[in-house]
Coordinates of C-alpha atoms in Angstrom, one line a residue:
M896 CA 26.1 11.5 55.6
K897 CA 22.3 11.1 54.6
V898 CA 21.7 7.5 54.0
L899 CA 18.2 5.8 52.9
V900 CA 17.7 1.8 53.3
I901 CA 15.5 -0.2 51.5
G902 CA 13.9 -3.3 53.0
G903 CA 11.3 -3.5 55.7
G904 CA 12.6 -6.7 58.0
A905 CA 14.3 -7.1 61.2
R906 CA 17.7 -7.4 59.3
E907 CA 17.4 -3.6 58.3
H908 CA 15.5 -3.0 61.9
A909 CA 19.6 -4.1 62.9
L910 CA 20.7 -1.7 59.8
C911 CA 19.1 1.0 61.0
R912 CA 20.2 0.8 64.5
S913 CA 23.6 0.4 63.8
L914 CA 23.5 3.1 61.3
S915 CA 21.7 5.3 64.0
L916 CA 24.2 5.0 66.4
D917 CA 27.0 6.7 63.9
P918 CA 28.1 9.6 64.5
D919 CA 28.8 10.6 61.0
V920 CA 25.4 10.1 59.9
T921 CA 23.0 12.9 59.6
A922 CA 19.8 12.2 58.4
L923 CA 18.2 8.1 58.4
Y924 CA 15.8 6.9 56.0
C925 CA 14.0 3.9 55.6
A926 CA 11.8 2.2 52.7
P927 CA 9.2 1.2 53.2
G928 CA 10.6 0.0 56.8
N929 CA 8.5 -1.1 59.8
A930 CA 6.5 -0.5 63.1
G931 CA 10.5 -1.2 64.9
I932 CA 12.4 1.2 62.1
A933 CA 10.2 4.0 62.8
E934 CA 11.4 4.8 66.1
V935 CA 15.4 5.1 64.7
A936 CA 14.7 6.5 61.0
E937 CA 12.2 8.5 58.6
L938 CA 9.9 6.0 56.7
H939 CA 8.9 6.6 53.5
P940 CA 6.7 4.1 50.8
V941 CA 8.2 2.7 48.1
D942 CA 7.8 -0.1 45.8
A943 CA 11.1 -1.8 46.5
L944 CA 11.5 -3.9 43.6
D945 CA 10.7 -0.9 41.5
G946 CA 14.0 0.4 40.6
E947 CA 13.5 4.3 38.7
A948 CA 11.2 4.4 42.4
V949 CA 13.8 4.1 44.3
A950 CA 15.9 5.8 43.0
R951 CA 13.4 9.0 42.9
L952 CA 12.9 8.6 46.2
A953 CA 17.0 8.6 47.3
T954 CA 17.1 11.8 44.6
D955 CA 14.4 14.0 46.4
L956 CA 15.6 12.6 50.1
G957 CA 19.3 13.8 49.1
A958 CA 20.7 10.3 50.3
E959 CA 24.6 10.5 50.0
L960 CA 24.1 6.1 50.3
V961 CA 21.6 4.0 49.6
V962 CA 21.7 0.3 51.6
V963 CA 19.7 -2.7 49.6
G964 CA 18.8 -5.3 52.2
P965 CA 16.9 -7.5 50.8
E966 CA 17.4 -10.4 48.1
A967 CA 14.8 -9.9 45.9
P968 CA 15.1 -6.3 44.6
L969 CA 19.2 -6.6 44.3
V970 CA 18.5 -9.3 41.5
A971 CA 15.4 -7.0 39.9
G972 CA 18.7 -5.0 39.4
V973 CA 17.8 -1.7 42.0
A974 CA 21.6 -1.0 42.7
D975 CA 21.8 -0.7 39.3
A976 CA 18.9 1.7 39.2
V977 CA 20.6 4.1 41.8
R978 CA 24.1 3.5 40.5
E979 CA 22.9 5.2 37.3
A980 CA 21.2 8.1 38.8
G981 CA 24.7 9.1 40.6
I982 CA 24.1 7.9 44.1
P983 CA 26.3 5.4 46.0
C984 CA 24.3 2.1 46.3
F985 CA 25.7 -0.6 48.8
G986 CA 24.6 -3.9 46.8
P987 CA 25.3 -5.8 44.3
S988 CA 24.2 -5.0 40.3
R989 CA 21.7 -7.4 39.0
E990 CA 24.3 -9.2 36.9
A991 CA 26.8 -10.2 40.4
A992 CA 23.4 -10.7 42.2
R993 CA 22.6 -13.6 40.7
L994 CA 25.4 -15.3 42.8
E995 CA 22.1 -15.4 44.8
G996 CA 19.3 -15.4 42.2
S997 CA 21.2 -18.4 41.1
K998 CA 22.1 -21.6 42.3
A999 CA 23.3 -23.1 39.1
F1000 CA 25.1 -19.8 38.0
A1001 CA 26.8 -19.9 42.0
K1002 CA 27.9 -23.5 41.8
D1003 CA 29.5 -22.6 37.6
V1004 CA 31.4 -19.2 39.2
M1005 CA 32.8 -21.6 42.1
A1006 CA 34.0 -24.2 39.4
G1007 CA 35.6 -21.2 37.8
A1008 CA 37.6 -19.8 41.0
N1009 CA 37.9 -23.2 42.6
V1010 CA 35.9 -22.8 45.7
P1011 CA 35.3 -26.0 47.4
T1012 CA 31.3 -27.1 47.3
A1013 CA 29.2 -29.8 47.2
R1014 CA 29.2 -31.7 43.9
S1015 CA 25.7 -31.2 42.2
Y1016 CA 23.7 -31.7 39.0
V1017 CA 21.5 -28.9 37.4
C1018 CA 18.3 -30.7 36.4
T1019 CA 15.0 -29.8 34.3
T1020 CA 13.5 -32.9 33.6
P1021 CA 12.2 -35.6 35.5
A1022 CA 15.1 -37.9 34.1
E1023 CA 17.6 -36.1 35.3
I1024 CA 16.3 -35.7 38.9
D1025 CA 15.5 -39.5 38.6
E1026 CA 19.3 -40.3 37.7
A1027 CA 20.5 -37.3 40.4
L1028 CA 19.0 -38.4 43.6
D1029 CA 20.4 -41.7 42.6
A1030 CA 23.4 -41.3 42.0
F1031 CA 23.7 -39.0 45.4
G1032 CA 21.5 -41.2 47.8
A1033 CA 20.5 -40.0 51.1
P1034 CA 20.0 -37.6 52.8
Y1035 CA 18.4 -36.1 49.4
V1036 CA 19.7 -32.2 49.0
V1037 CA 17.0 -30.0 46.7
K1038 CA 17.2 -26.7 45.6
D1039 CA 15.3 -24.5 43.8
D1040 CA 17.4 -22.6 41.3
G1041 CA 15.4 -19.3 42.1
L1042 CA 14.9 -17.0 44.7
A1043 CA 12.8 -18.7 47.4
A1044 CA 13.3 -16.7 50.2
G1045 CA 15.0 -19.5 53.0
K1046 CA 12.5 -21.9 52.2
G1047 CA 13.8 -23.1 48.7
V1048 CA 15.3 -25.8 49.4
V1049 CA 14.8 -29.7 51.2
V1050 CA 16.9 -32.0 52.9
T1051 CA 15.2 -35.3 53.7
E1052 CA 15.8 -39.5 54.2
D1053 CA 12.9 -39.8 51.6
V1054 CA 13.3 -39.9 48.3
E1055 CA 9.7 -39.2 47.2
A1056 CA 9.6 -35.6 49.1
A1057 CA 13.0 -35.0 46.9
R1058 CA 11.4 -36.1 44.5
A1059 CA 8.2 -33.6 45.0
H1060 CA 10.2 -30.8 45.2
A1061 CA 12.2 -31.3 42.2
L1062 CA 9.5 -31.9 40.3
A1063 CA 8.1 -28.6 41.7
C1064 CA 10.5 -26.4 40.2
D1065 CA 11.5 -25.0 36.9
R1066 CA 15.2 -26.0 37.5
V1067 CA 16.8 -27.7 40.7
V1068 CA 20.3 -28.3 41.5
I1069 CA 20.6 -31.4 43.3
E1070 CA 23.9 -32.0 45.4
E1071 CA 25.3 -34.2 47.6
F1072 CA 24.8 -33.7 51.6
L1073 CA 27.7 -32.3 53.4
D1074 CA 28.1 -33.3 57.0
G1075 CA 29.3 -31.3 59.9
P1076 CA 28.1 -28.4 61.5
E1077 CA 26.9 -24.6 59.7
V1078 CA 28.7 -21.3 59.7
S1079 CA 27.5 -18.0 58.0
L1080 CA 30.3 -15.7 57.4
F1081 CA 29.9 -12.3 55.6
A1082 CA 32.2 -10.1 53.6
I1083 CA 31.6 -6.3 53.0
T1084 CA 33.1 -5.9 49.1
D1085 CA 33.8 -3.9 47.1
G1086 CA 34.8 -6.1 43.6
T1087 CA 38.6 -5.8 44.7
T1088 CA 38.9 -5.7 48.4
V1089 CA 37.5 -7.8 51.0
L1090 CA 36.8 -7.6 54.5
P1091 CA 35.7 -10.6 56.5
L1092 CA 32.8 -9.9 59.3
Q1093 CA 32.8 -12.0 62.3
P1094 CA 31.1 -15.5 61.6
A1095 CA 27.6 -17.0 63.3
Q1096 CA 25.7 -19.9 63.4
D1097 CA 21.9 -19.9 62.6
F1098 CA 19.3 -22.0 63.2
K1099 CA 17.0 -22.9 60.1
R1100 CA 14.5 -25.4 61.6
A1101 CA 11.4 -24.3 63.0
L1102 CA 11.5 -26.5 66.3
D1103 CA 14.0 -27.1 69.0
G1104 CA 16.5 -30.0 68.5
D1105 CA 16.8 -29.0 64.7
E1106 CA 13.3 -30.4 64.4
G1107 CA 10.5 -28.7 61.8
P1108 CA 10.4 -27.9 58.6
N1109 CA 13.1 -25.0 56.9
T1110 CA 12.3 -21.3 57.8
G1111 CA 13.7 -18.4 57.1
G1112 CA 15.7 -18.6 61.0
M1113 CA 14.4 -18.8 63.8
G1114 CA 17.9 -17.1 65.6
A1115 CA 21.6 -16.7 65.6
Y1116 CA 24.6 -16.3 67.8
S1117 CA 28.4 -15.2 67.9
P1118 CA 31.0 -16.5 67.8
L1119 CA 31.6 -19.4 67.5
P1120 CA 33.3 -20.6 70.7
W1121 CA 33.9 -23.8 69.3
A1122 CA 35.3 -22.7 65.3
E1123 CA 39.0 -23.0 64.5
P1124 CA 40.6 -19.3 65.2
K1125 CA 41.7 -19.7 61.2
L1126 CA 38.6 -20.3 60.2
V1127 CA 38.1 -16.6 58.6
D1128 CA 41.4 -16.4 57.1
E1129 CA 40.6 -19.9 55.7
V1130 CA 37.7 -19.3 54.1
M1131 CA 39.2 -15.7 52.8
Q1132 CA 42.1 -17.7 51.3
T1133 CA 39.5 -20.0 49.4
V1134 CA 35.9 -18.9 49.2
L1135 CA 35.6 -15.4 49.8
Q1136 CA 38.7 -13.3 47.7
P1137 CA 38.9 -16.0 45.0
T1138 CA 35.0 -15.7 44.3
V1139 CA 35.3 -11.7 44.0
D1140 CA 38.2 -11.7 41.9
E1141 CA 36.2 -15.1 39.5
L1142 CA 33.3 -12.4 39.1
R1143 CA 35.4 -9.3 38.1
R1144 CA 37.5 -11.5 36.1
R1145 CA 33.9 -12.0 34.1
G1146 CA 33.1 -8.7 34.2
T1147 CA 30.2 -8.5 36.8
P1148 CA 32.1 -7.3 39.8
F1149 CA 30.4 -8.1 42.9
S1150 CA 30.3 -4.7 45.3
G1151 CA 28.5 -4.8 48.9
L1152 CA 27.2 -7.8 51.2
L1153 CA 28.8 -11.6 50.3
Y1154 CA 27.3 -13.8 52.2
A1155 CA 29.2 -17.0 52.4
G1156 CA 26.9 -20.3 54.0
L1157 CA 29.6 -23.1 54.8
A1158 CA 29.7 -26.7 56.1
I1159 CA 32.6 -27.7 58.4
T1160 CA 33.0 -31.2 57.2
S1161 CA 35.9 -34.5 57.8
R1162 CA 36.7 -33.1 54.2
G1163 CA 37.4 -29.2 55.4
V1164 CA 34.9 -26.2 55.0
R1165 CA 32.8 -26.6 51.6
V1166 CA 30.5 -24.0 50.6
I1167 CA 26.9 -24.5 51.2
E1168 CA 25.5 -21.9 49.4
F1169 CA 26.2 -17.7 48.4
N1170 CA 23.8 -14.9 49.3
A1171 CA 24.5 -11.5 47.8
R1172 CA 23.2 -9.6 51.0
F1173 CA 22.9 -9.4 55.2
G1174 CA 21.7 -12.5 56.0
D1175 CA 18.8 -12.8 58.9
P1176 CA 19.2 -12.8 61.7
E1177 CA 22.7 -14.1 62.0
T1178 CA 22.9 -9.3 60.7
Q1179 CA 21.0 -9.2 64.0
V1180 CA 24.0 -10.6 66.2
V1181 CA 26.9 -9.8 63.8
L1182 CA 26.1 -5.7 63.7
A1183 CA 25.7 -6.3 67.4
R1184 CA 29.1 -6.8 68.0
L1185 CA 30.4 -4.6 66.0
Q1186 CA 31.7 -1.5 67.4
T1187 CA 33.1 0.1 64.3
P1188 CA 31.1 3.2 62.7
L1189 CA 28.9 1.5 60.0
A1190 CA 28.1 3.7 57.5
G1191 CA 32.1 5.0 56.6
V1192 CA 32.5 1.3 55.6
L1193 CA 29.4 0.7 53.3
L1194 CA 30.6 3.9 51.8
G1195 CA 33.9 2.7 51.1
A1196 CA 32.4 -0.4 49.9
A1197 CA 30.0 1.7 47.4
N1198 CA 32.7 3.7 46.1
G1199 CA 35.4 1.2 45.5
T1200 CA 37.7 2.3 48.4
L1201 CA 37.6 -0.3 51.3
D1202 CA 41.2 -0.3 50.6
T1203 CA 41.3 2.5 52.5
V1204 CA 38.9 1.6 55.7
P1205 CA 40.8 0.8 59.1
E1206 CA 40.4 -2.6 60.0
L1207 CA 37.5 -3.3 61.7
N1208 CA 37.0 -3.4 65.8
W1209 CA 34.8 -5.7 67.1
R1210 CA 33.2 -6.0 71.1
D1211 CA 34.8 -9.1 73.0
D1212 CA 30.9 -9.7 74.1
A1213 CA 28.8 -12.8 72.9
A1214 CA 25.7 -11.8 71.3
V1215 CA 22.2 -14.2 70.4
T1216 CA 18.9 -13.6 68.5
V1217 CA 16.1 -15.2 69.3
V1218 CA 12.9 -15.2 66.6
I1219 CA 9.4 -14.8 67.5
A1220 CA 7.3 -15.6 64.8
S1221 CA 4.0 -16.0 64.4
H1222 CA 1.2 -18.5 64.5
N1223 CA 1.3 -21.5 61.8
Y1224 CA 4.9 -19.9 60.3
P1225 CA 6.2 -21.4 58.3
G1226 CA 3.2 -22.2 56.7
T1227 CA 0.5 -19.3 56.1
P1228 CA 1.4 -17.1 59.5
R1229 CA -1.6 -15.4 60.8
T1230 CA -1.3 -11.7 61.1
G1231 CA -3.0 -8.7 63.0
D1232 CA -2.4 -10.0 66.4
P1233 CA -1.3 -7.1 68.7
I1234 CA 2.0 -7.5 70.1
E1235 CA 2.6 -6.7 73.9
G1236 CA 5.8 -6.5 76.2
L1237 CA 8.1 -4.4 73.9
A1238 CA 8.1 -1.1 76.5
D1239 CA 8.6 -4.1 79.2
V1240 CA 11.6 -4.9 77.3
E1241 CA 12.8 -1.1 76.6
A1242 CA 12.4 -0.7 80.2
Q1243 CA 13.6 -3.5 81.6
D1244 CA 16.2 -5.0 79.3
A1245 CA 18.5 -2.3 77.8
P1246 CA 20.5 -1.9 77.0
H1247 CA 22.0 -5.2 76.7
A1248 CA 18.9 -6.4 74.9
F1249 CA 16.7 -4.6 72.4
V1250 CA 13.9 -6.1 70.0
L1251 CA 14.7 -5.5 66.5
H1252 CA 11.0 -5.9 64.3
A1253 CA 10.5 -7.8 61.4
G1254 CA 6.9 -8.5 60.3
T1255 CA 5.8 -5.5 61.8
R1256 CA 2.8 -2.5 61.5
Q1257 CA 1.5 0.3 63.1
E1258 CA -2.3 0.1 63.6
G1259 CA -3.6 3.0 65.2
G1260 CA -1.4 3.2 68.0
T1261 CA -0.9 -0.4 68.0
V1262 CA 2.1 -2.7 67.2
V1263 CA 0.5 -6.1 65.5
S1264 CA 2.2 -8.9 63.7
A1265 CA 2.6 -8.3 60.0
G1266 CA 4.9 -11.6 58.9
G1267 CA 6.0 -14.7 59.5
R1268 CA 8.9 -14.3 61.3
V1269 CA 7.4 -10.9 63.8
L1270 CA 10.5 -9.8 66.0
S1271 CA 14.0 -10.8 66.8
V1272 CA 15.0 -10.5 70.0
T1273 CA 18.8 -9.8 70.7
A1274 CA 21.1 -9.9 73.7
T1275 CA 24.6 -9.2 74.6
G1276 CA 26.8 -11.0 77.4
K1277 CA 29.8 -11.8 78.6
D1278 CA 29.5 -15.1 77.3
L1279 CA 26.9 -16.9 74.8
T1280 CA 25.7 -17.9 79.0
Q1281 CA 24.6 -14.7 79.3
A1282 CA 23.2 -13.3 76.5
R1283 CA 21.1 -16.3 75.8
E1284 CA 19.8 -15.2 79.5
R1285 CA 19.4 -12.0 78.6
A1286 CA 17.9 -12.8 75.3
Y1287 CA 14.9 -15.1 76.6
A1288 CA 14.3 -13.3 79.8
A1289 CA 13.3 -10.1 77.0
V1290 CA 11.5 -12.8 75.0
G1291 CA 9.6 -13.5 78.3
R1292 CA 8.4 -10.3 78.7
I1293 CA 6.9 -10.3 74.8
R1294 CA 3.2 -11.5 74.1
L1295 CA 1.5 -12.1 71.1
D1296 CA -1.2 -14.7 70.8
G1297 CA 0.0 -18.3 69.4
S1298 CA 3.4 -17.3 68.2
Q1299 CA 6.0 -19.3 68.9
H1300 CA 10.2 -19.5 69.1
R1301 CA 12.9 -22.0 69.7
T1302 CA 14.1 -22.3 73.5
D1303 CA 17.2 -24.0 72.1
I1304 CA 19.3 -20.6 70.5
A1305 CA 22.8 -21.4 71.1
R1306 CA 22.4 -23.8 74.3
K1307 CA 24.5 -26.2 73.0
A1308 CA 27.3 -23.7 72.0
A1309 CA 27.0 -22.2 75.7
D1310 CA 27.1 -25.6 77.5
E1311 CA 30.6 -26.2 75.8
A1312 CA 32.5 -22.7 75.9

């Protein structure tokens, strides 16, 4: 089949890489893509937020499946426009994507589905904000109700910092702090059947030791040797299936990728947040471990035939992703710096390690930085220790002036495995 992927980050590069390895994919397109995706897919310019433009491009290309990567196009209704053009689309409708687009909507769905989550208040006035902060106490968890590219959440002991963030949002969700390690679990769904993927853990803080500001994610790993073997089954029964069933009951069926951000607390599993798309950088490690060809699974979700898709096969290998970010990320990142060493990784580290592009573009014959998170260096190995060694060896070959990366991705899990 001919597949069109919408987006231009490392998540989309991971999706395109997996699709390019699928023998059923006869043509692969990406819009707008990036310098790395250009090596595996034919790039086309498009305004990813313009549903009619995306649908028109898909029609012109003869695409038989459209995969919408980022959250903003989904919340803008791009998947609806593609489906209205008669083309199968992997990604939820505008209404269903509110599960990520509005924290308050997600809390309401969870309440209806009896999904375990943090107690919370939705606040729109300074008085409501003060009341909620007082009710929960430190550490304070303050979430912008809308999309914020992974940077709309503040967790702090400082009540003034919490209040300042809350006042800067039109509508805010303030909730109790959830203790315990965090887990990302993706599930592919057609609105009825739910197919869970393997769990991963990402690293949100900019600096080693989980210090520094929140980011879109600085690295990830999978599998989780410390997690209970029954974790996926438990989350399926208490979180994923009930949420999909509740959305269908409300007349807003969710088809696409349902991402549950979870806290494994002393009182059991709790949902921190839902996303309506593959997470970045967890996608990079999860897809590196997926053995089943991807296109048929995504098409099954888009067509409502996921119940006919065989059980997924997974490699025994572990996978680790280390994000290389530009100078000053997550503030105002510096862009336009040349990236060197990509060919060295390809020559010396493939196939066990590879580079997925996030914020890059071609300038003449040179790849340059074009965003905050620039590259996701991903590696597989027989265990997390070997995957880490391979990932960091590849990171060491890449040169980008002023760049930064964490040195402790998956270290604790590898040491304890």
